[in-house]
Amino acid sequence: MFKRLKRSALGAAVPHEKKTSGMATVKMPVPEKIILPMQQHIGAPCTPAVKKGDAVLVGTVVGKAGGFVSADIHSGVSGTVESIGTLHMSNGRNVQTVVIKADGNQTPDPACVPPEVKDQQSLIAAAQACGLVGLGGAGFPTAVKFSPKDLSAVDTLIINGAECEPYITADNREFLEHSETVMRGIAAVKENLGLKRVIIAIERNKPEAIDLMFSLVKNDPDYTVKPLDSRYPQGAEKILIEQTTGREVPRGGLPADAGVIVMNVTTVSTLGRFLETGMPLTTKRLTVDGDAVERAQNVEVIIGTPIGDVLDFCGVRDDVEKVLMGGPMMGTAVCDTDSPVLKQNNALLAFGPSMAHLSAPGECIRCGSCINACPMGLSPVEIATAYTRRDPQRLDKLMTDLCIGCGTCSYVCPAKRPVTQTMNLAKAFMMASRNGGKK
């Protein structure tokens, strides 16, 4: 079978715009209230574990996981449950929410105690108790990653510190500010899952982080720091695996099928912090940047803080035209700044008219730029044609399901066509056809 990922050194040379990389994280004041959607992860939504009028503390469980592929949600403030309602999310879904009015005391829940971790099952339980999900943007429950169908076939832990999207420097700051919890989390995963080696992958545009990690692991032969070329999308999971190990995740498979577990650096650091303190995931570092932001910086915010509060803290121009959660390549446009910061958010970008403006798309000129740049070796031109014809068999043959939605095809398109959007639609159509019409 054709090895598609061997072309993954392609992608795009996107501008870095990492001006906040040297800025230490600033802690934002406690908001008046937080809004906690009951789905901040891939998988089943949570069920509210509190009701209106209940008193909660920092670390109290307010959303109980709805299944194994799910993750508990905790309050980041002490206060009172103001309401249980519904929120229309930026992804178009209506999700149940818990709204908590903060009392300003930030009283910790006495139930938050460090867990005892001594094997795989207790590590899984710790990840569940922490409410831990992939904090690089995906939001996949970490407990599930720790539960591969054949653990004996997994030998490598890859720490994803690529952070290849423009503007975002939150993971870089995690390396520099919390290297001790990064290393504690890595050691816990390695030891309790019985993994033989650890690869810490960092793009070369983060030299301080690379040097620091080298200094911490240089005497341990089980650890390797792997500098990556600064080329988007090096941080995509399948591409990262191929770049660091030479292995390929089989079509339809998971990283564990290639013998690896991949964890974002902030995720593994949060685990390390939880093992030390017992305080679950309640805060998140965001890079706040963009040409409409007055004071670009890295900010630690309580999960559930309204996005508007964060933007007010950093300052935005009056002519702000677009706000993104995440980076400019894969981020989601914010439709309402009353929406809250979620677990998996790692950036807020605000742009004025000149940066937010999209050029009118032209006709496809069959130049092949999208094909040459696709890190998964796909042919967006052929996929678009098959989608227009509603041909699921052709889409399957073209391996449309391998698309990672990275946005590279749209970025390199000289006609400025919405190639990525078409790829997403084609993939959804093919998967729905494969599943008998169910998405």
Short mmCIF file of C-alpha atoms in Angstrom, two decimals:
data_model
loop_
_atom_site.label_atom_id
_atom_site.label_comp_id
_atom_site.label_asym_id
_atom_site.label_seq_id
_atom_site.Cartn_x
_atom_site.Cartn_y
_atom_site.Cartn_z
CA MET A 1 0.00 0.00 0.00
CA PHE A 2 1.22 3.51 -0.80
CA LYS A 3 2.80 5.14 2.25
CA ARG A 4 1.03 8.46 2.26
CA LEU A 5 2.64 10.12 5.26
CA LYS A 6 6.17 10.03 3.93
CA ARG A 7 5.35 13.33 2.21
CA SER A 8 4.53 15.00 5.52
CA ALA A 9 7.60 17.24 5.39
CA LEU A 10 5.52 19.38 3.02
CA GLY A 11 2.72 21.41 4.58
CA ALA A 12 3.15 25.17 4.56
CA ALA A 13 5.68 27.74 5.71
CA VAL A 14 3.19 29.85 7.65
CA PRO A 15 4.33 33.02 9.44
CA HIS A 16 5.21 32.37 13.07
CA GLU A 17 3.99 35.61 14.70
CA LYS A 18 5.25 34.29 18.08
CA LYS A 19 5.78 37.69 19.69
CA THR A 20 4.42 36.51 23.06
CA SER A 21 6.91 33.63 23.35
CA GLY A 22 9.09 35.57 25.80
CA MET A 23 6.18 36.89 27.87
CA ALA A 24 5.63 35.23 31.25
CA THR A 25 2.07 34.17 31.97
CA VAL A 26 -0.16 36.73 33.67
CA LYS A 27 -2.89 35.50 35.99
CA MET A 28 -6.30 37.02 35.28
CA PRO A 29 -8.52 38.07 38.21
CA VAL A 30 -11.43 35.83 39.23
CA PRO A 31 -14.46 36.62 37.03
CA GLU A 32 -17.88 37.49 38.45
CA LYS A 33 -19.25 34.24 37.04
CA ILE A 34 -18.20 31.25 35.00
CA ILE A 35 -20.18 29.35 32.39
CA LEU A 36 -19.40 25.64 32.14
CA PRO A 37 -20.78 23.79 29.09
CA MET A 38 -21.28 20.12 29.83
CA GLN A 39 -19.33 19.12 26.74
CA GLN A 40 -15.74 20.31 26.60
CA HIS A 41 -14.31 17.14 25.11
CA ILE A 42 -14.72 14.57 22.37
CA GLY A 43 -17.33 12.01 23.41
CA ALA A 44 -20.47 11.90 25.54
CA PRO A 45 -21.58 15.11 27.27
CA CYS A 46 -21.55 15.38 31.03
CA THR A 47 -24.62 15.37 33.24
CA PRO A 48 -24.90 18.30 35.70
CA ALA A 49 -23.97 17.09 39.19
CA VAL A 50 -25.35 20.23 40.87
CA LYS A 51 -28.60 22.20 40.85
CA LYS A 52 -29.53 25.86 41.11
CA GLY A 53 -28.66 27.28 44.51
CA ASP A 54 -25.99 24.72 45.37
CA ALA A 55 -22.77 25.96 46.93
CA VAL A 56 -19.59 24.85 45.18
CA LEU A 57 -15.89 25.16 45.89
CA VAL A 58 -12.81 25.28 43.67
CA GLY A 59 -12.43 21.76 42.31
CA THR A 60 -15.98 20.59 43.00
CA VAL A 61 -17.37 18.25 40.33
CA VAL A 62 -20.24 20.06 38.60
CA GLY A 63 -20.49 17.83 35.53
CA LYS A 64 -20.27 14.05 35.73
CA ALA A 65 -18.83 12.17 32.74
CA GLY A 66 -21.51 10.61 30.58
CA GLY A 67 -19.44 7.53 29.73
CA PHE A 68 -15.89 6.28 29.41
CA VAL A 69 -15.24 8.57 26.43
CA SER A 70 -16.08 11.67 28.42
CA ALA A 71 -14.48 13.77 31.17
CA ASP A 72 -15.71 15.28 34.44
CA ILE A 73 -16.00 19.08 34.64
CA HIS A 74 -15.04 20.97 37.78
CA SER A 75 -15.73 24.43 39.13
CA GLY A 76 -12.81 26.85 39.01
CA VAL A 77 -14.44 29.21 41.53
CA SER A 78 -16.12 28.98 44.90
CA GLY A 79 -19.64 30.34 44.86
CA THR A 80 -23.24 29.46 44.10
CA VAL A 81 -24.85 27.76 41.13
CA GLU A 82 -26.84 30.54 39.50
CA SER A 83 -28.60 28.46 36.85
CA ILE A 84 -28.65 25.33 34.74
CA GLY A 85 -29.29 26.32 31.16
CA THR A 86 -28.43 25.78 27.51
CA LEU A 87 -25.75 27.44 25.43
CA HIS A 88 -25.49 27.61 21.65
CA MET A 89 -21.84 26.75 20.98
CA SER A 90 -19.65 28.03 18.17
CA ASN A 91 -19.75 24.55 16.61
CA GLY A 92 -23.53 24.88 16.20
CA ARG A 93 -24.54 22.54 19.01
CA ASN A 94 -26.82 23.38 21.90
CA VAL A 95 -25.18 22.18 25.11
CA GLN A 96 -26.40 22.13 28.70
CA THR A 97 -24.46 24.53 30.94
CA VAL A 98 -23.86 25.22 34.62
CA VAL A 99 -23.50 28.90 35.50
CA ILE A 100 -21.73 29.68 38.78
CA LYS A 101 -21.61 33.07 40.50
CA ALA A 102 -18.22 33.49 42.17
CA ASP A 103 -17.94 34.62 45.79
CA GLY A 104 -14.35 35.78 45.34
CA ASN A 105 -12.98 33.61 48.15
CA GLN A 106 -11.59 30.83 45.95
CA THR A 107 -12.07 28.26 48.70
CA PRO A 108 -10.69 24.87 47.60
CA ASP A 109 -12.79 21.74 47.88
CA PRO A 110 -11.32 19.57 50.69
CA ALA A 111 -12.07 16.51 48.54
CA CYS A 112 -9.24 17.56 46.20
CA VAL A 113 -6.34 15.45 47.44
CA PRO A 114 -3.38 13.99 45.53
CA PRO A 115 -4.17 10.54 44.15
CA GLU A 116 -2.07 7.45 44.75
CA VAL A 117 -0.87 6.21 41.37
CA LYS A 118 0.95 2.90 41.19
CA ASP A 119 -0.20 1.17 38.00
CA GLN A 120 -2.16 1.61 34.77
CA GLN A 121 -5.60 1.45 36.38
CA SER A 122 -4.80 4.04 39.06
CA LEU A 123 -3.26 6.29 36.36
CA ILE A 124 -6.50 6.03 34.37
CA ALA A 125 -8.48 6.83 37.52
CA ALA A 126 -6.29 9.87 38.16
CA ALA A 127 -6.86 11.19 34.63
CA GLN A 128 -10.60 10.71 35.12
CA ALA A 129 -10.59 12.44 38.50
CA CYS A 130 -8.62 15.34 37.01
CA GLY A 131 -11.14 15.79 34.20
CA LEU A 132 -8.15 15.72 31.87
CA VAL A 133 -8.51 16.03 28.10
CA GLY A 134 -6.14 16.90 25.26
CA LEU A 135 -5.33 20.56 25.88
CA GLY A 136 -3.74 21.22 22.51
CA GLY A 137 -7.16 21.69 20.92
CA ALA A 138 -8.58 18.21 20.31
CA GLY A 139 -10.16 17.65 23.72
CA PHE A 140 -9.84 13.84 23.60
CA PRO A 141 -10.28 12.34 27.11
CA THR A 142 -6.84 11.40 28.44
CA ALA A 143 -8.12 8.37 30.35
CA VAL A 144 -9.01 6.77 27.01
CA LYS A 145 -5.47 7.33 25.72
CA PHE A 146 -4.20 5.44 28.74
CA SER A 147 -6.43 2.48 27.85
CA PRO A 148 -5.17 1.08 24.52
CA LYS A 149 -6.56 -2.28 23.49
CA ASP A 150 -3.07 -3.79 23.60
CA LEU A 151 -0.78 -1.91 25.95
CA SER A 152 2.01 -4.42 25.39
CA ALA A 153 2.26 -3.19 21.77
CA VAL A 154 2.85 0.41 22.88
CA ASP A 155 6.45 1.35 23.62
CA THR A 156 6.74 5.11 23.06
CA LEU A 157 5.37 8.28 24.63
CA ILE A 158 5.56 11.36 22.39
CA ILE A 159 5.20 14.76 24.04
CA ASN A 160 3.76 17.19 21.52
CA GLY A 161 5.38 20.58 21.98
CA ALA A 162 5.35 21.52 18.31
CA GLU A 163 2.81 24.34 18.69
CA CYS A 164 3.01 24.99 14.96
CA GLU A 165 0.04 27.38 14.58
CA PRO A 166 0.91 31.06 14.15
CA TYR A 167 0.62 33.32 17.22
CA ILE A 168 0.16 30.60 19.87
CA THR A 169 2.89 30.34 22.52
CA ALA A 170 0.98 28.84 25.47
CA ASP A 171 2.71 25.45 25.28
CA ASN A 172 6.10 27.09 24.98
CA ARG A 173 5.42 28.92 28.24
CA GLU A 174 4.41 25.62 29.87
CA PHE A 175 7.85 24.19 29.10
CA LEU A 176 9.61 27.28 30.41
CA GLU A 177 7.46 27.98 33.48
CA HIS A 178 6.49 24.50 34.65
CA SER A 179 9.19 22.09 33.55
CA GLU A 180 8.98 20.27 36.89
CA THR A 181 5.34 19.29 36.41
CA VAL A 182 6.03 18.45 32.77
CA MET A 183 8.70 15.97 33.86
CA ARG A 184 6.59 14.63 36.75
CA GLY A 185 3.69 13.92 34.42
CA ILE A 186 5.93 12.28 31.82
CA ALA A 187 7.56 10.05 34.43
CA ALA A 188 4.19 8.95 35.79
CA VAL A 189 2.91 7.97 32.35
CA LYS A 190 6.12 6.21 31.36
CA GLU A 191 6.39 4.24 34.60
CA ASN A 192 2.75 3.24 35.05
CA LEU A 193 2.19 2.27 31.43
CA GLY A 194 5.54 0.51 31.17
CA LEU A 195 6.74 2.53 28.17
CA LYS A 196 10.33 2.13 27.00
CA ARG A 197 11.06 5.56 25.60
CA VAL A 198 9.94 9.17 25.61
CA ILE A 199 10.32 11.61 22.69
CA ILE A 200 9.83 15.30 23.46
CA ALA A 201 9.10 17.01 20.14
CA ILE A 202 9.49 20.79 19.88
CA GLU A 203 9.67 23.04 16.81
CA ARG A 204 13.01 24.78 16.31
CA ASN A 205 11.45 28.22 16.75
CA LYS A 206 11.37 27.49 20.51
CA PRO A 207 15.12 27.25 21.26
CA GLU A 208 14.80 28.04 24.97
CA ALA A 209 12.35 25.18 25.49
CA ILE A 210 14.55 22.80 23.48
CA ASP A 211 17.64 23.72 25.50
CA LEU A 212 15.78 23.37 28.81
CA MET A 213 14.39 19.95 27.97
CA PHE A 214 17.80 18.79 26.72
CA SER A 215 19.34 19.81 30.05
CA LEU A 216 16.72 17.89 32.02
CA VAL A 217 16.90 14.58 30.12
CA LYS A 218 20.47 14.45 28.81
CA ASN A 219 21.54 11.78 31.31
CA ASP A 220 18.59 9.44 30.72
CA PRO A 221 18.91 7.21 27.63
CA ASP A 222 15.15 6.56 27.60
CA TYR A 223 14.46 10.22 26.80
CA THR A 224 15.05 12.06 23.52
CA VAL A 225 14.42 15.69 22.65
CA LYS A 226 13.51 15.92 18.96
CA PRO A 227 13.77 19.40 17.38
CA LEU A 228 11.32 19.71 14.49
CA ASP A 229 11.50 21.92 11.43
CA SER A 230 9.26 24.94 11.91
CA ARG A 231 6.74 23.99 9.27
CA TYR A 232 2.98 23.72 9.62
CA PRO A 233 1.35 21.30 10.57
CA GLN A 234 4.15 19.46 12.39
CA GLY A 235 1.99 19.17 15.52
CA ALA A 236 -0.75 17.11 13.87
CA GLU A 237 -0.74 13.76 15.64
CA LYS A 238 -0.24 11.43 12.68
CA ILE A 239 2.40 13.67 11.15
CA LEU A 240 4.22 14.03 14.45
CA ILE A 241 4.36 10.26 14.86
CA GLU A 242 5.86 9.82 11.39
CA GLN A 243 8.35 12.63 11.89
CA THR A 244 9.60 11.37 15.26
CA THR A 245 9.44 7.57 14.89
CA GLY A 246 9.14 6.82 11.16
CA ARG A 247 5.95 4.88 11.91
CA GLU A 248 2.60 5.37 10.24
CA VAL A 249 -0.80 5.18 11.89
CA PRO A 250 -2.87 2.78 9.79
CA ARG A 251 -5.91 4.14 8.04
CA GLY A 252 -8.78 4.21 10.51
CA GLY A 253 -6.39 3.44 13.35
CA LEU A 254 -5.20 5.21 16.48
CA PRO A 255 -1.68 6.19 17.55
CA ALA A 256 -1.60 3.11 19.78
CA ASP A 257 -1.83 1.01 16.60
CA ALA A 258 1.57 2.47 15.70
CA GLY A 259 2.91 1.69 19.17
CA VAL A 260 2.75 5.22 20.56
CA ILE A 261 0.78 7.47 22.88
CA VAL A 262 0.87 11.18 22.07
CA MET A 263 0.26 13.81 24.75
CA ASN A 264 0.28 17.58 24.48
CA VAL A 265 2.85 19.15 26.80
CA THR A 266 0.27 21.15 28.77
CA THR A 267 -1.84 18.03 29.18
CA VAL A 268 1.00 15.99 30.65
CA SER A 269 2.04 18.94 32.82
CA THR A 270 -1.50 19.28 34.15
CA LEU A 271 -1.40 15.60 35.06
CA GLY A 272 1.89 16.18 36.88
CA ARG A 273 0.35 19.09 38.79
CA PHE A 274 -2.71 17.02 39.72
CA LEU A 275 -0.54 14.21 41.06
CA GLU A 276 1.16 16.73 43.32
CA THR A 277 -1.79 18.88 44.45
CA GLY A 278 -4.99 16.95 43.80
CA MET A 279 -6.51 20.04 42.17
CA PRO A 280 -8.26 19.03 38.93
CA LEU A 281 -8.27 20.91 35.64
CA THR A 282 -9.87 24.29 36.36
CA THR A 283 -7.59 26.83 34.66
CA LYS A 284 -6.07 27.25 31.23
CA ARG A 285 -3.31 29.39 29.73
CA LEU A 286 -4.37 31.30 26.62
CA THR A 287 -2.28 33.26 24.16
CA VAL A 288 -4.26 36.43 23.48
CA ASP A 289 -3.00 38.13 20.32
CA GLY A 290 -3.98 39.56 16.95
CA ASP A 291 -3.78 42.98 15.39
CA ALA A 292 -6.89 44.16 17.28
CA VAL A 293 -5.42 43.27 20.71
CA GLU A 294 -3.84 46.15 22.60
CA ARG A 295 -1.76 44.06 25.05
CA ALA A 296 -0.88 40.71 23.52
CA GLN A 297 0.09 38.28 26.28
CA ASN A 298 -0.22 34.82 27.75
CA VAL A 299 -3.00 34.76 30.33
CA GLU A 300 -3.99 32.12 32.87
CA VAL A 301 -7.78 32.12 33.08
CA ILE A 302 -10.34 30.09 34.95
CA ILE A 303 -12.14 27.70 32.60
CA GLY A 304 -15.64 29.04 32.00
CA THR A 305 -14.60 32.70 32.03
CA PRO A 306 -16.54 34.64 29.38
CA ILE A 307 -14.35 35.38 26.36
CA GLY A 308 -15.37 39.02 26.53
CA ASP A 309 -13.87 39.29 30.01
CA VAL A 310 -10.53 37.99 28.71
CA LEU A 311 -10.54 40.42 25.80
CA ASP A 312 -11.41 43.30 28.12
CA PHE A 313 -8.49 42.32 30.37
CA CYS A 314 -6.08 42.48 27.43
CA GLY A 315 -7.79 45.35 25.65
CA VAL A 316 -9.15 45.31 22.11
CA ARG A 317 -9.63 48.01 19.50
CA ASP A 318 -13.11 49.28 18.70
CA ASP A 319 -12.89 47.97 15.15
CA VAL A 320 -12.36 44.31 16.08
CA GLU A 321 -14.05 42.32 13.34
CA LYS A 322 -13.26 38.68 14.06
CA VAL A 323 -12.39 36.68 17.16
CA LEU A 324 -11.02 33.15 16.94
CA MET A 325 -10.73 30.43 19.55
CA GLY A 326 -7.46 28.75 18.62
CA GLY A 327 -5.07 29.57 15.82
CA PRO A 328 -5.75 31.13 12.42
CA MET A 329 -5.32 27.80 10.60
CA MET A 330 -7.69 25.58 12.60
CA GLY A 331 -9.40 27.91 15.03
CA THR A 332 -13.14 28.47 15.36
CA ALA A 333 -14.77 31.87 14.89
CA VAL A 334 -16.47 33.14 18.04
CA CYS A 335 -20.06 34.12 17.37
CA ASP A 336 -20.69 35.61 20.83
CA THR A 337 -18.07 36.91 23.26
CA ASP A 338 -20.35 35.92 26.14
CA SER A 339 -19.31 32.36 25.27
CA PRO A 340 -16.85 30.85 27.76
CA VAL A 341 -13.26 29.67 27.61
CA LEU A 342 -13.21 25.86 27.32
CA LYS A 343 -10.69 23.28 28.50
CA GLN A 344 -9.23 22.72 25.06
CA ASN A 345 -8.90 26.42 24.13
CA ASN A 346 -5.30 27.55 23.87
CA ALA A 347 -5.65 30.97 22.25
CA LEU A 348 -7.95 33.91 21.61
CA LEU A 349 -7.10 35.94 18.53
CA ALA A 350 -8.80 39.23 17.70
CA PHE A 351 -8.42 40.80 14.27
CA GLY A 352 -9.37 44.12 12.75
CA PRO A 353 -10.80 44.67 9.26
CA SER A 354 -7.56 44.30 7.30
CA MET A 355 -6.62 40.94 8.83
CA ALA A 356 -10.19 39.61 8.99
CA HIS A 357 -10.91 40.36 5.35
CA LEU A 358 -11.16 37.33 3.06
CA SER A 359 -10.41 37.67 -0.62
CA ALA A 360 -13.15 36.66 -3.02
CA PRO A 361 -12.48 33.12 -4.31
CA GLY A 362 -11.63 32.62 -7.93
CA GLU A 363 -11.91 29.63 -10.23
CA CYS A 364 -9.72 26.59 -9.62
CA ILE A 365 -6.82 26.75 -12.09
CA ARG A 366 -5.70 23.15 -11.51
CA CYS A 367 -2.26 24.31 -10.41
CA GLY A 368 -1.81 21.43 -7.96
CA SER A 369 -0.64 23.63 -5.06
CA CYS A 370 -3.09 21.98 -2.67
CA ILE A 371 -1.91 18.52 -3.73
CA ASN A 372 1.76 19.39 -3.36
CA ALA A 373 1.24 20.91 0.11
CA CYS A 374 -1.18 18.40 1.66
CA PRO A 375 0.67 16.77 4.57
CA MET A 376 -1.48 13.65 4.23
CA GLY A 377 -0.73 13.16 0.54
CA LEU A 378 -4.33 13.73 -0.55
CA SER A 379 -5.72 15.26 -3.73
CA PRO A 380 -8.17 18.02 -2.75
CA VAL A 381 -8.97 18.73 -6.41
CA GLU A 382 -10.16 15.18 -7.07
CA ILE A 383 -11.94 15.03 -3.72
CA ALA A 384 -13.85 18.23 -4.53
CA THR A 385 -14.98 16.74 -7.82
CA ALA A 386 -16.10 13.51 -6.18
CA TYR A 387 -17.98 15.47 -3.52
CA THR A 388 -19.73 17.61 -6.15
CA ARG A 389 -20.88 14.38 -7.79
CA ARG A 390 -21.86 12.93 -4.38
CA ASP A 391 -19.77 9.86 -5.07
CA PRO A 392 -18.97 8.19 -1.71
CA GLN A 393 -17.13 5.26 -3.35
CA ARG A 394 -14.76 7.63 -5.12
CA LEU A 395 -14.27 9.63 -1.93
CA ASP A 396 -13.41 6.43 -0.10
CA LYS A 397 -10.91 5.44 -2.79
CA LEU A 398 -9.31 8.89 -2.48
CA MET A 399 -8.96 8.27 1.29
CA THR A 400 -10.87 11.43 2.17
CA ASP A 401 -11.14 10.26 5.77
CA LEU A 402 -7.40 10.87 6.20
CA CYS A 403 -7.95 14.64 5.97
CA ILE A 404 -6.96 16.27 9.27
CA GLY A 405 -8.61 19.62 8.51
CA CYS A 406 -5.33 21.50 8.95
CA GLY A 407 -6.18 24.26 6.47
CA THR A 408 -2.95 23.98 4.50
CA CYS A 409 -4.80 23.50 1.20
CA SER A 410 -6.74 26.74 1.61
CA TYR A 411 -3.64 28.62 2.74
CA VAL A 412 -1.61 27.74 -0.36
CA CYS A 413 -4.45 28.08 -2.88
CA PRO A 414 -3.64 31.03 -5.19
CA ALA A 415 -7.33 31.35 -6.10
CA LYS A 416 -8.25 31.64 -2.38
CA ARG A 417 -10.86 28.93 -2.70
CA PRO A 418 -12.48 27.42 0.44
CA VAL A 419 -10.64 24.14 -0.11
CA THR A 420 -10.57 23.13 3.55
CA GLN A 421 -14.30 23.68 3.97
CA THR A 422 -14.97 21.51 0.92
CA MET A 423 -12.67 18.81 2.31
CA ASN A 424 -14.53 18.86 5.62
CA LEU A 425 -17.88 18.56 3.86
CA ALA A 426 -16.60 15.74 1.66
CA LYS A 427 -15.23 13.86 4.65
CA ALA A 428 -18.50 14.25 6.58
CA PHE A 429 -20.50 13.10 3.55
CA MET A 430 -18.30 10.06 3.03
CA MET A 431 -18.42 9.06 6.69
CA ALA A 432 -22.20 9.51 6.82
CA SER A 433 -22.56 7.34 3.69
CA ARG A 434 -20.32 4.71 5.26
CA ASN A 435 -22.46 4.75 8.42
CA GLY A 436 -25.77 4.46 6.62
CA GLY A 437 -26.55 8.15 6.64
CA LYS A 438 -25.63 8.71 10.30
CA LYS A 439 -22.99 11.34 11.05
#
